[in-house]
Short mmCIF file of C-alpha atoms and ligand atoms in Angstrom, two decimals:
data_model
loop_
_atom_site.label_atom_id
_atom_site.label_comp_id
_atom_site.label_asym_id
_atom_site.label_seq_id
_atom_site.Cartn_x
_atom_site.Cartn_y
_atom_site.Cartn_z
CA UNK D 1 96.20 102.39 129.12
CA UNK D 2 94.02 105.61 130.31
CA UNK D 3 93.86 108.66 128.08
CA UNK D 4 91.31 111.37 128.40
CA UNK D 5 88.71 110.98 125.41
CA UNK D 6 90.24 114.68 124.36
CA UNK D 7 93.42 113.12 123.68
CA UNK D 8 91.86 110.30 121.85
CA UNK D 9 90.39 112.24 119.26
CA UNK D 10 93.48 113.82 118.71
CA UNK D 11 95.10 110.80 118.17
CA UNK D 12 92.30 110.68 115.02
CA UNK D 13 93.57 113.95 114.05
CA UNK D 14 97.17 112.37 114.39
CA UNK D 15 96.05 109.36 111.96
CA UNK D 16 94.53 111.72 109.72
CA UNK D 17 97.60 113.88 109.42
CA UNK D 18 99.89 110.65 108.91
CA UNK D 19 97.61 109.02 106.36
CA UNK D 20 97.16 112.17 104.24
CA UNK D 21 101.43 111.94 104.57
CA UNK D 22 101.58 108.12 103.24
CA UNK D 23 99.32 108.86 100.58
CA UNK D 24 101.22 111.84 99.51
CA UNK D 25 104.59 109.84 99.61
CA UNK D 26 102.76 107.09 97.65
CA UNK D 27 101.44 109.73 95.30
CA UNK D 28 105.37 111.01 95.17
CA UNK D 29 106.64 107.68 94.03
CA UNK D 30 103.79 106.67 91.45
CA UNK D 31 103.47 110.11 89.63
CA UNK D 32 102.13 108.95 86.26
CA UNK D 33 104.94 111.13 84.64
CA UNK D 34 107.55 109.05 85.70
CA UNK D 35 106.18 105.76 84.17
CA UNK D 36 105.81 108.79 80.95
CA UNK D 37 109.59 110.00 81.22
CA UNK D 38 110.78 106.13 81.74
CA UNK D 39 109.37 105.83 78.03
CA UNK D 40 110.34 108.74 76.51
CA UNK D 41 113.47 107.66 77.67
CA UNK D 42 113.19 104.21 76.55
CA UNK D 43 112.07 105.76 72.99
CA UNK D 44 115.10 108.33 73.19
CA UNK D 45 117.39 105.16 73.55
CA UNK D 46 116.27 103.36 70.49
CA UNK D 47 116.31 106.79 68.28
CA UNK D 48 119.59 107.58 69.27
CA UNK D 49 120.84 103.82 68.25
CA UNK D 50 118.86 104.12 65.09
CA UNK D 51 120.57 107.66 64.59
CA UNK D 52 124.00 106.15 65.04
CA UNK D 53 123.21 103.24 62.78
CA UNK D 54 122.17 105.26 59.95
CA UNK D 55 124.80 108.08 60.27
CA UNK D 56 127.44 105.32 59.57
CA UNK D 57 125.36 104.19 56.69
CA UNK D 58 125.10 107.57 55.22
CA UNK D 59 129.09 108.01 55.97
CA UNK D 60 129.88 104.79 54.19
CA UNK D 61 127.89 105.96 51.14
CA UNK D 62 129.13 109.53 51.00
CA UNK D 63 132.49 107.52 50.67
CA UNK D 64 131.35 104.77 47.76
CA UNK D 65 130.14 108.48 46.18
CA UNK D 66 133.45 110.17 46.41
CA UNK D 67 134.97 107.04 45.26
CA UNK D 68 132.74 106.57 42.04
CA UNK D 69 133.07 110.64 41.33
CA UNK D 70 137.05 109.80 41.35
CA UNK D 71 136.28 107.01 39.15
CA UNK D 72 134.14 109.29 36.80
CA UNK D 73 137.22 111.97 37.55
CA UNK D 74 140.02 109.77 36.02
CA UNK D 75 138.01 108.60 32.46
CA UNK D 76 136.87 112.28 31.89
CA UNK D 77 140.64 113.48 32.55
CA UNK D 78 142.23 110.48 29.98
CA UNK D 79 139.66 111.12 27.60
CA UNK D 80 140.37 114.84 27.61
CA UNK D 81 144.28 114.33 27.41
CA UNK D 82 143.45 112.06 24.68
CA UNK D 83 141.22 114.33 22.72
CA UNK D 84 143.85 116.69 23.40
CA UNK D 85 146.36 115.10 21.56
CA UNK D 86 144.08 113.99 19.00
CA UNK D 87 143.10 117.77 18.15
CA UNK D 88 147.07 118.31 18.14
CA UNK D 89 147.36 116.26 15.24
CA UNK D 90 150.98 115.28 16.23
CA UNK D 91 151.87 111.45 15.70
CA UNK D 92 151.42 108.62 13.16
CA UNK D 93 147.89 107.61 11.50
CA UNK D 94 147.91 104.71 13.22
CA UNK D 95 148.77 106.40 16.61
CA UNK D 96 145.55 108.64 16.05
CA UNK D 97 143.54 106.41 15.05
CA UNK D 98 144.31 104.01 17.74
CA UNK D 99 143.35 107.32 20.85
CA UNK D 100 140.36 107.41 18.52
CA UNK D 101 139.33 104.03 19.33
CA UNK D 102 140.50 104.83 22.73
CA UNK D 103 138.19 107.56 23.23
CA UNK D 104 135.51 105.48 22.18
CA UNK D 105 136.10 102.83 24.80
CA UNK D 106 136.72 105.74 27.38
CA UNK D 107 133.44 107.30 26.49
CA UNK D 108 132.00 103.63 26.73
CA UNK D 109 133.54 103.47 30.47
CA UNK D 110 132.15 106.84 31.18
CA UNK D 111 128.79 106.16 31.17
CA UNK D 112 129.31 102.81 32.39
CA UNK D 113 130.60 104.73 35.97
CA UNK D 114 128.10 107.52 35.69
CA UNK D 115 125.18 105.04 36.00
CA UNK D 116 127.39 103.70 39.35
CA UNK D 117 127.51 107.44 40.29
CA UNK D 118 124.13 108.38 39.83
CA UNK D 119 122.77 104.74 41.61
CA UNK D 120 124.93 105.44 45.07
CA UNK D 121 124.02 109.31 44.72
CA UNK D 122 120.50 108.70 45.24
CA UNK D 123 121.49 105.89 47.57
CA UNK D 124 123.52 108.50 49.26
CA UNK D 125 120.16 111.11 49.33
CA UNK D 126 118.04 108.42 50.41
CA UNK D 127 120.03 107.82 53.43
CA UNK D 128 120.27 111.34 54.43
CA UNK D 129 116.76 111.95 54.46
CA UNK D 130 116.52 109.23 56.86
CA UNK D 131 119.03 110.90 58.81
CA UNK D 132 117.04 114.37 58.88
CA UNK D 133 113.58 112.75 59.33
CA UNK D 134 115.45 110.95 62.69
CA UNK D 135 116.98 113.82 63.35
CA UNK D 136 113.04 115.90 63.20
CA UNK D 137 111.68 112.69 65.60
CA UNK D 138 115.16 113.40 67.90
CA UNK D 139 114.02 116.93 68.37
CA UNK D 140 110.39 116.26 68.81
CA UNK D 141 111.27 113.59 71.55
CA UNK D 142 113.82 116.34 73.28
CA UNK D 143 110.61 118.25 73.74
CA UNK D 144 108.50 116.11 75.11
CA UNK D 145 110.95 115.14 77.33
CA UNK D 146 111.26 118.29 78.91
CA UNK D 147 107.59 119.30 79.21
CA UNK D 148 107.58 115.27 80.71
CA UNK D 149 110.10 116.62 83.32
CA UNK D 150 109.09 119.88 83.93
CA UNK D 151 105.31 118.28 84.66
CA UNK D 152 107.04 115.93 86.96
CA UNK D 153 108.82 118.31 89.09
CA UNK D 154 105.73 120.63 89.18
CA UNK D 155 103.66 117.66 90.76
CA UNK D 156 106.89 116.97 92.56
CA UNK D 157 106.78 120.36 94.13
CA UNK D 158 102.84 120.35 94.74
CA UNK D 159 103.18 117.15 96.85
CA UNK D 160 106.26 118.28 98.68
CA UNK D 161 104.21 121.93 99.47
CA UNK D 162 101.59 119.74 100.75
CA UNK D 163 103.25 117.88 102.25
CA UNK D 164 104.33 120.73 104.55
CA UNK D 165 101.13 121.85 104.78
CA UNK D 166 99.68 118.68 106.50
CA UNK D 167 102.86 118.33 108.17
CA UNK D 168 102.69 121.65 110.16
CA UNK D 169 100.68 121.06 112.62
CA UNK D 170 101.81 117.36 113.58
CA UNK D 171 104.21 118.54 116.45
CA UNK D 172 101.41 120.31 118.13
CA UNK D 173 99.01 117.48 118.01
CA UNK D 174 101.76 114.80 119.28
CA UNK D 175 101.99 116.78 122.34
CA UNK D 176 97.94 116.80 122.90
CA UNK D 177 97.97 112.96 122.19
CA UNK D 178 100.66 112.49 124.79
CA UNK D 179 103.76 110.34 124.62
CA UNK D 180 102.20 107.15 126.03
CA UNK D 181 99.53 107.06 123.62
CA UNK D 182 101.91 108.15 120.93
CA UNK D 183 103.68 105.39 121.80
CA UNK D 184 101.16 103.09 121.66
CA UNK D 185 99.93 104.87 117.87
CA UNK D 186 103.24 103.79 116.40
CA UNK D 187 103.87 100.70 117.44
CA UNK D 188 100.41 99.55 115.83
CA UNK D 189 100.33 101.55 113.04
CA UNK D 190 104.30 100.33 111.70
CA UNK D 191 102.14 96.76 112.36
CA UNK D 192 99.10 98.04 111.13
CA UNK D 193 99.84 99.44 107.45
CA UNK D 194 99.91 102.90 108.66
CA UNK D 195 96.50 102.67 110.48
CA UNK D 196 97.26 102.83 113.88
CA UNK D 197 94.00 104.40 115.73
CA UNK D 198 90.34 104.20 114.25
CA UNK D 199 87.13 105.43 115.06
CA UNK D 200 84.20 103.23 116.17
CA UNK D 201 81.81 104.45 113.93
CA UNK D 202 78.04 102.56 113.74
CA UNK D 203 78.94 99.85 115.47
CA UNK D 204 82.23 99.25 112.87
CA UNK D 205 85.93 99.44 113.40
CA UNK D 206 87.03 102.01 111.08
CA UNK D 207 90.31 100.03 110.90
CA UNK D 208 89.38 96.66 109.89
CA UNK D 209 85.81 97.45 108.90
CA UNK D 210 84.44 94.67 110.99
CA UNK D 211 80.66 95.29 112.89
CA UNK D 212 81.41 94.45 116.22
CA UNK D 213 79.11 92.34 118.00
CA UNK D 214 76.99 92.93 120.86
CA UNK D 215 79.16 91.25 123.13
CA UNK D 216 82.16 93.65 122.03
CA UNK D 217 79.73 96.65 122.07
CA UNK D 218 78.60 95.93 125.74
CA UNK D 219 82.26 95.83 126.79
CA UNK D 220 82.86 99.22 125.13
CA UNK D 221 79.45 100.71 126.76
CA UNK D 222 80.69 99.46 130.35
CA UNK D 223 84.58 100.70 129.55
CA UNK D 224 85.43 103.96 131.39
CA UNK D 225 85.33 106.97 128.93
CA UNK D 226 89.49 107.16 129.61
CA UNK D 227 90.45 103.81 128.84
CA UNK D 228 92.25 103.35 125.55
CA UNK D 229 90.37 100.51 123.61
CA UNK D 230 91.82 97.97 120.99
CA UNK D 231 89.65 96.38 118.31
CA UNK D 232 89.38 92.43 119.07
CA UNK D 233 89.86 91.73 115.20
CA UNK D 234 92.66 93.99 114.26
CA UNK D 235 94.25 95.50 117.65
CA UNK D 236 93.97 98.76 116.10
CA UNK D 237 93.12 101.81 118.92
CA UNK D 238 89.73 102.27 118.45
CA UNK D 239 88.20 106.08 119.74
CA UNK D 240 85.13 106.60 120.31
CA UNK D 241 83.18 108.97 118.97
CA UNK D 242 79.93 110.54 118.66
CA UNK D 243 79.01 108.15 116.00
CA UNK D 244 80.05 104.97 117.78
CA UNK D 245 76.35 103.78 118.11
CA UNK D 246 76.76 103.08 121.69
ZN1 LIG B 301 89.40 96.51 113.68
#
Protein backbone atom coordinates (compact mmCIF):
# COMPACT_ATOMS: atom_id res chain seq x y z
CA UNK A 1 0.00 0.00 0.00
CA UNK A 2 1.30 3.78 -0.77
CA UNK A 3 0.46 6.56 1.66
CA UNK A 4 2.19 9.86 1.75
CA UNK A 5 4.58 9.91 4.94
CA UNK A 6 2.03 12.97 6.07
CA UNK A 7 -0.65 10.57 6.35
CA UNK A 8 1.48 8.11 8.14
CA UNK A 9 2.17 10.15 10.98
CA UNK A 10 -1.27 10.79 11.33
CA UNK A 11 -2.04 7.42 11.52
CA UNK A 12 0.45 7.77 14.90
CA UNK A 13 -1.73 10.49 15.95
CA UNK A 14 -4.73 8.05 15.18
CA UNK A 15 -3.01 5.24 17.51
CA UNK A 16 -2.36 7.71 20.02
CA UNK A 17 -5.92 8.95 20.18
CA UNK A 18 -7.27 5.20 20.25
CA UNK A 19 -4.83 4.02 22.90
CA UNK A 20 -5.41 6.98 25.25
CA UNK A 21 -9.41 5.65 24.51
CA UNK A 22 -8.63 1.83 25.58
CA UNK A 23 -6.85 2.91 28.47
CA UNK A 24 -9.56 5.17 29.55
CA UNK A 25 -12.24 2.36 29.00
CA UNK A 26 -9.88 0.04 30.95
CA UNK A 27 -9.51 2.72 33.57
CA UNK A 28 -13.64 2.89 33.42
CA UNK A 29 -14.04 -0.73 34.21
CA UNK A 30 -11.22 -1.17 36.99
CA UNK A 31 -11.97 2.06 39.04
CA UNK A 32 -10.62 1.01 42.45
CA UNK A 33 -14.03 2.21 43.92
CA UNK A 34 -15.89 -0.39 42.49
CA UNK A 35 -13.80 -3.31 43.93
CA UNK A 36 -14.50 -0.59 47.36
CA UNK A 37 -18.44 -0.40 46.81
CA UNK A 38 -18.49 -4.40 45.94
CA UNK A 39 -17.32 -4.62 49.74
CA UNK A 40 -19.16 -2.22 51.35
CA UNK A 41 -21.78 -3.99 49.82
CA UNK A 42 -20.66 -7.33 50.75
CA UNK A 43 -20.27 -5.85 54.49
CA UNK A 44 -23.86 -4.16 54.17
CA UNK A 45 -25.17 -7.79 53.39
CA UNK A 46 -23.83 -9.48 56.42
CA UNK A 47 -24.97 -6.40 58.83
CA UNK A 48 -28.25 -6.42 57.59
CA UNK A 49 -28.51 -10.45 58.25
CA UNK A 50 -26.92 -9.91 61.59
CA UNK A 51 -29.56 -7.01 62.15
CA UNK A 52 -32.40 -9.33 61.28
CA UNK A 53 -31.02 -12.11 63.42
CA UNK A 54 -30.78 -10.14 66.46
CA UNK A 55 -34.04 -8.10 66.08
CA UNK A 56 -35.88 -11.51 66.34
CA UNK A 57 -33.79 -12.29 69.33
CA UNK A 58 -34.57 -9.11 71.03
CA UNK A 59 -38.46 -9.68 69.94
CA UNK A 60 -38.47 -13.14 71.43
CA UNK A 61 -37.11 -11.76 74.72
CA UNK A 62 -39.28 -8.66 74.97
CA UNK A 63 -41.99 -11.51 74.85
CA UNK A 64 -40.35 -14.11 77.67
CA UNK A 65 -40.31 -10.36 79.60
CA UNK A 66 -43.94 -9.60 79.17
CA UNK A 67 -44.63 -13.10 79.97
CA UNK A 68 -42.60 -13.24 83.34
CA UNK A 69 -44.07 -9.48 84.28
CA UNK A 70 -47.66 -11.35 83.83
CA UNK A 71 -46.33 -14.01 85.91
CA UNK A 72 -45.06 -11.46 88.59
CA UNK A 73 -48.69 -9.63 87.73
CA UNK A 74 -50.90 -12.62 88.85
CA UNK A 75 -48.91 -13.53 92.49
CA UNK A 76 -48.86 -9.74 93.40
CA UNK A 77 -52.75 -9.53 92.47
CA UNK A 78 -53.65 -13.05 94.68
CA UNK A 79 -51.53 -11.97 97.33
CA UNK A 80 -53.22 -8.58 97.49
CA UNK A 81 -56.85 -10.13 97.29
CA UNK A 82 -55.64 -12.32 99.93
CA UNK A 83 -54.26 -9.72 102.23
CA UNK A 84 -57.38 -8.09 101.47
CA UNK A 85 -59.49 -10.44 102.96
CA UNK A 86 -57.18 -11.13 105.64
CA UNK A 87 -57.33 -7.31 106.82
CA UNK A 88 -61.29 -7.84 106.49
CA UNK A 89 -61.22 -10.15 109.21
CA UNK A 90 -64.36 -11.96 107.82
CA UNK A 91 -64.21 -15.92 108.02
CA UNK A 92 -63.19 -18.74 110.41
CA UNK A 93 -59.65 -18.91 112.32
CA UNK A 94 -58.77 -21.56 110.43
CA UNK A 95 -59.80 -19.86 107.08
CA UNK A 96 -57.36 -16.91 108.09
CA UNK A 97 -54.90 -18.61 109.13
CA UNK A 98 -54.79 -20.89 106.23
CA UNK A 99 -54.54 -17.18 103.45
CA UNK A 100 -51.86 -16.50 106.04
CA UNK A 101 -49.90 -19.40 105.12
CA UNK A 102 -50.99 -18.65 101.68
CA UNK A 103 -49.48 -15.37 101.58
CA UNK A 104 -46.42 -16.76 102.74
CA UNK A 105 -46.07 -19.22 99.92
CA UNK A 106 -47.26 -16.37 97.48
CA UNK A 107 -44.60 -14.08 98.77
CA UNK A 108 -42.21 -17.20 98.43
CA UNK A 109 -43.37 -17.44 94.57
CA UNK A 110 -42.90 -13.77 94.20
CA UNK A 111 -39.49 -13.54 94.49
CA UNK A 112 -38.99 -16.78 93.01
CA UNK A 113 -40.48 -14.97 89.46
CA UNK A 114 -38.87 -11.66 90.15
CA UNK A 115 -35.37 -13.23 89.96
CA UNK A 116 -36.88 -14.81 86.33
CA UNK A 117 -37.95 -11.17 85.63
CA UNK A 118 -34.98 -9.41 86.47
CA UNK A 119 -32.56 -12.39 84.59
CA UNK A 120 -34.57 -11.99 81.00
CA UNK A 121 -34.78 -8.07 81.67
CA UNK A 122 -31.19 -7.68 81.45
CA UNK A 123 -31.21 -10.43 78.86
CA UNK A 124 -33.74 -8.32 77.16
CA UNK A 125 -31.22 -4.92 77.58
CA UNK A 126 -28.38 -6.84 76.53
CA UNK A 127 -29.91 -7.68 73.30
CA UNK A 128 -31.01 -4.28 72.51
CA UNK A 129 -27.82 -2.76 72.85
CA UNK A 130 -26.66 -5.10 70.32
CA UNK A 131 -29.38 -3.99 68.25
CA UNK A 132 -28.41 -0.13 68.59
CA UNK A 133 -24.62 -0.73 68.36
CA UNK A 134 -25.68 -2.65 64.73
CA UNK A 135 -27.88 -0.25 64.11
CA UNK A 136 -24.68 2.78 64.77
CA UNK A 137 -22.32 0.27 62.31
CA UNK A 138 -25.68 0.23 59.74
CA UNK A 139 -25.52 3.96 59.61
CA UNK A 140 -21.82 4.31 59.46
CA UNK A 141 -21.73 1.75 56.50
CA UNK A 142 -24.80 3.87 54.71
CA UNK A 143 -22.21 6.60 54.68
CA UNK A 144 -19.50 5.22 53.38
CA UNK A 145 -21.43 3.83 50.88
CA UNK A 146 -22.46 6.91 49.48
CA UNK A 147 -19.20 8.88 49.59
CA UNK A 148 -17.97 5.15 47.84
CA UNK A 149 -20.57 6.00 45.10
CA UNK A 150 -20.44 9.45 44.80
CA UNK A 151 -16.33 8.98 44.33
CA UNK A 152 -17.18 6.47 41.73
CA UNK A 153 -19.37 8.47 39.60
CA UNK A 154 -17.04 11.52 39.95
CA UNK A 155 -14.13 9.35 38.39
CA UNK A 156 -16.90 7.99 36.25
CA UNK A 157 -17.61 11.41 34.91
CA UNK A 158 -13.78 12.50 34.68
CA UNK A 159 -13.08 9.52 32.34
CA UNK A 160 -16.21 9.94 30.31
CA UNK A 161 -15.18 14.07 29.95
CA UNK A 162 -11.97 12.76 28.78
CA UNK A 163 -12.95 10.68 27.03
CA UNK A 164 -14.59 13.32 24.81
CA UNK A 165 -11.81 15.26 24.96
CA UNK A 166 -9.43 12.76 23.19
CA UNK A 167 -12.27 11.72 21.21
CA UNK A 168 -12.86 15.13 19.46
CA UNK A 169 -10.59 15.31 17.16
CA UNK A 170 -10.60 11.54 15.87
CA UNK A 171 -13.01 12.29 12.87
CA UNK A 172 -10.67 14.87 11.58
CA UNK A 173 -7.61 12.78 11.74
CA UNK A 174 -9.43 9.59 10.04
CA UNK A 175 -9.96 11.69 7.11
CA UNK A 176 -6.05 12.83 6.93
CA UNK A 177 -5.09 9.08 7.39
CA UNK A 178 -7.35 8.15 4.53
CA UNK A 179 -9.75 5.25 4.26
CA UNK A 180 -7.28 2.71 2.81
CA UNK A 181 -4.88 3.12 5.45
CA UNK A 182 -7.65 3.31 7.96
CA UNK A 183 -8.54 0.26 6.76
CA UNK A 184 -5.51 -1.29 6.99
CA UNK A 185 -5.08 0.42 10.99
CA UNK A 186 -8.08 -1.63 12.06
CA UNK A 187 -7.77 -4.67 10.77
CA UNK A 188 -4.25 -5.00 12.62
CA UNK A 189 -4.92 -3.30 15.53
CA UNK A 190 -8.49 -5.63 16.42
CA UNK A 191 -5.41 -8.44 15.73
CA UNK A 192 -2.93 -6.51 17.32
CA UNK A 193 -4.29 -5.68 21.00
CA UNK A 194 -5.21 -2.27 20.01
CA UNK A 195 -1.74 -1.43 18.51
CA UNK A 196 -2.26 -1.18 15.07
CA UNK A 197 0.58 1.35 13.64
CA UNK A 198 4.03 2.00 15.44
CA UNK A 199 6.84 4.10 15.01
CA UNK A 200 10.33 2.86 14.04
CA UNK A 201 12.13 4.47 16.57
CA UNK A 202 16.25 3.64 17.00
CA UNK A 203 16.25 0.95 15.03
CA UNK A 204 13.06 -0.72 17.26
CA UNK A 205 9.50 -1.48 16.40
CA UNK A 206 7.57 0.50 18.76
CA UNK A 207 4.95 -2.29 18.51
CA UNK A 208 6.69 -5.36 19.38
CA UNK A 209 9.82 -3.74 20.75
CA UNK A 210 12.05 -5.87 18.62
CA UNK A 211 15.64 -4.11 17.13
CA UNK A 212 15.39 -4.82 13.69
CA UNK A 213 18.31 -6.08 12.01
CA UNK A 214 20.39 -4.70 9.41
CA UNK A 215 18.93 -6.70 6.84
CA UNK A 216 15.33 -5.28 7.81
CA UNK A 217 16.84 -1.75 8.18
CA UNK A 218 18.39 -1.82 4.60
CA UNK A 219 14.98 -2.80 3.21
CA UNK A 220 13.37 0.15 5.02
CA UNK A 221 16.35 2.63 3.81
CA UNK A 222 15.77 1.41 0.05
CA UNK A 223 11.64 1.50 0.55
CA UNK A 224 10.07 4.56 -1.14
CA UNK A 225 9.17 7.27 1.50
CA UNK A 226 5.17 6.41 0.45
CA UNK A 227 5.10 2.87 0.91
CA UNK A 228 3.26 1.66 3.97
CA UNK A 229 5.70 -0.73 5.90
CA UNK A 230 4.81 -3.78 8.20
CA UNK A 231 7.12 -4.97 10.97
CA UNK A 232 8.51 -8.63 9.99
CA UNK A 233 7.96 -9.76 13.74
CA UNK A 234 4.58 -8.41 14.56
CA UNK A 235 2.90 -7.09 11.14
CA UNK A 236 2.17 -4.03 12.92
CA UNK A 237 2.36 -0.63 10.39
CA UNK A 238 5.46 0.67 11.21
CA UNK A 239 5.98 4.86 10.31
CA UNK A 240 8.83 6.21 10.06
CA UNK A 241 9.95 8.89 11.73
CA UNK A 242 12.62 11.23 12.45
CA UNK A 243 13.96 8.95 15.02
CA UNK A 244 13.96 5.77 12.95
CA UNK A 245 17.86 5.64 12.89
CA UNK A 246 17.92 5.18 9.26
ZN1 LIG B 1 6.98 -5.19 15.61
Amino acid sequence: MKADPTRQWRLLDLQAIDTRLDQIAHARKTLPQIAQLKDLHTQAELLDSELVRVRTELSDVQREVAKAEADVQLVRDRAARDQARLDSGTGSAKDLQALQHELQSLARRQAELEDVELEVMERAEAVEAEVTRLEGKESELAAKLEEAQAAHDAALADLDAEARRVAAPRADVVAGVGEDLVALYEKVRAASGGLGAAALSHRRCGGCQLELNSVDMSRIKAAPADEVLRCEECRRILVRTAESGL
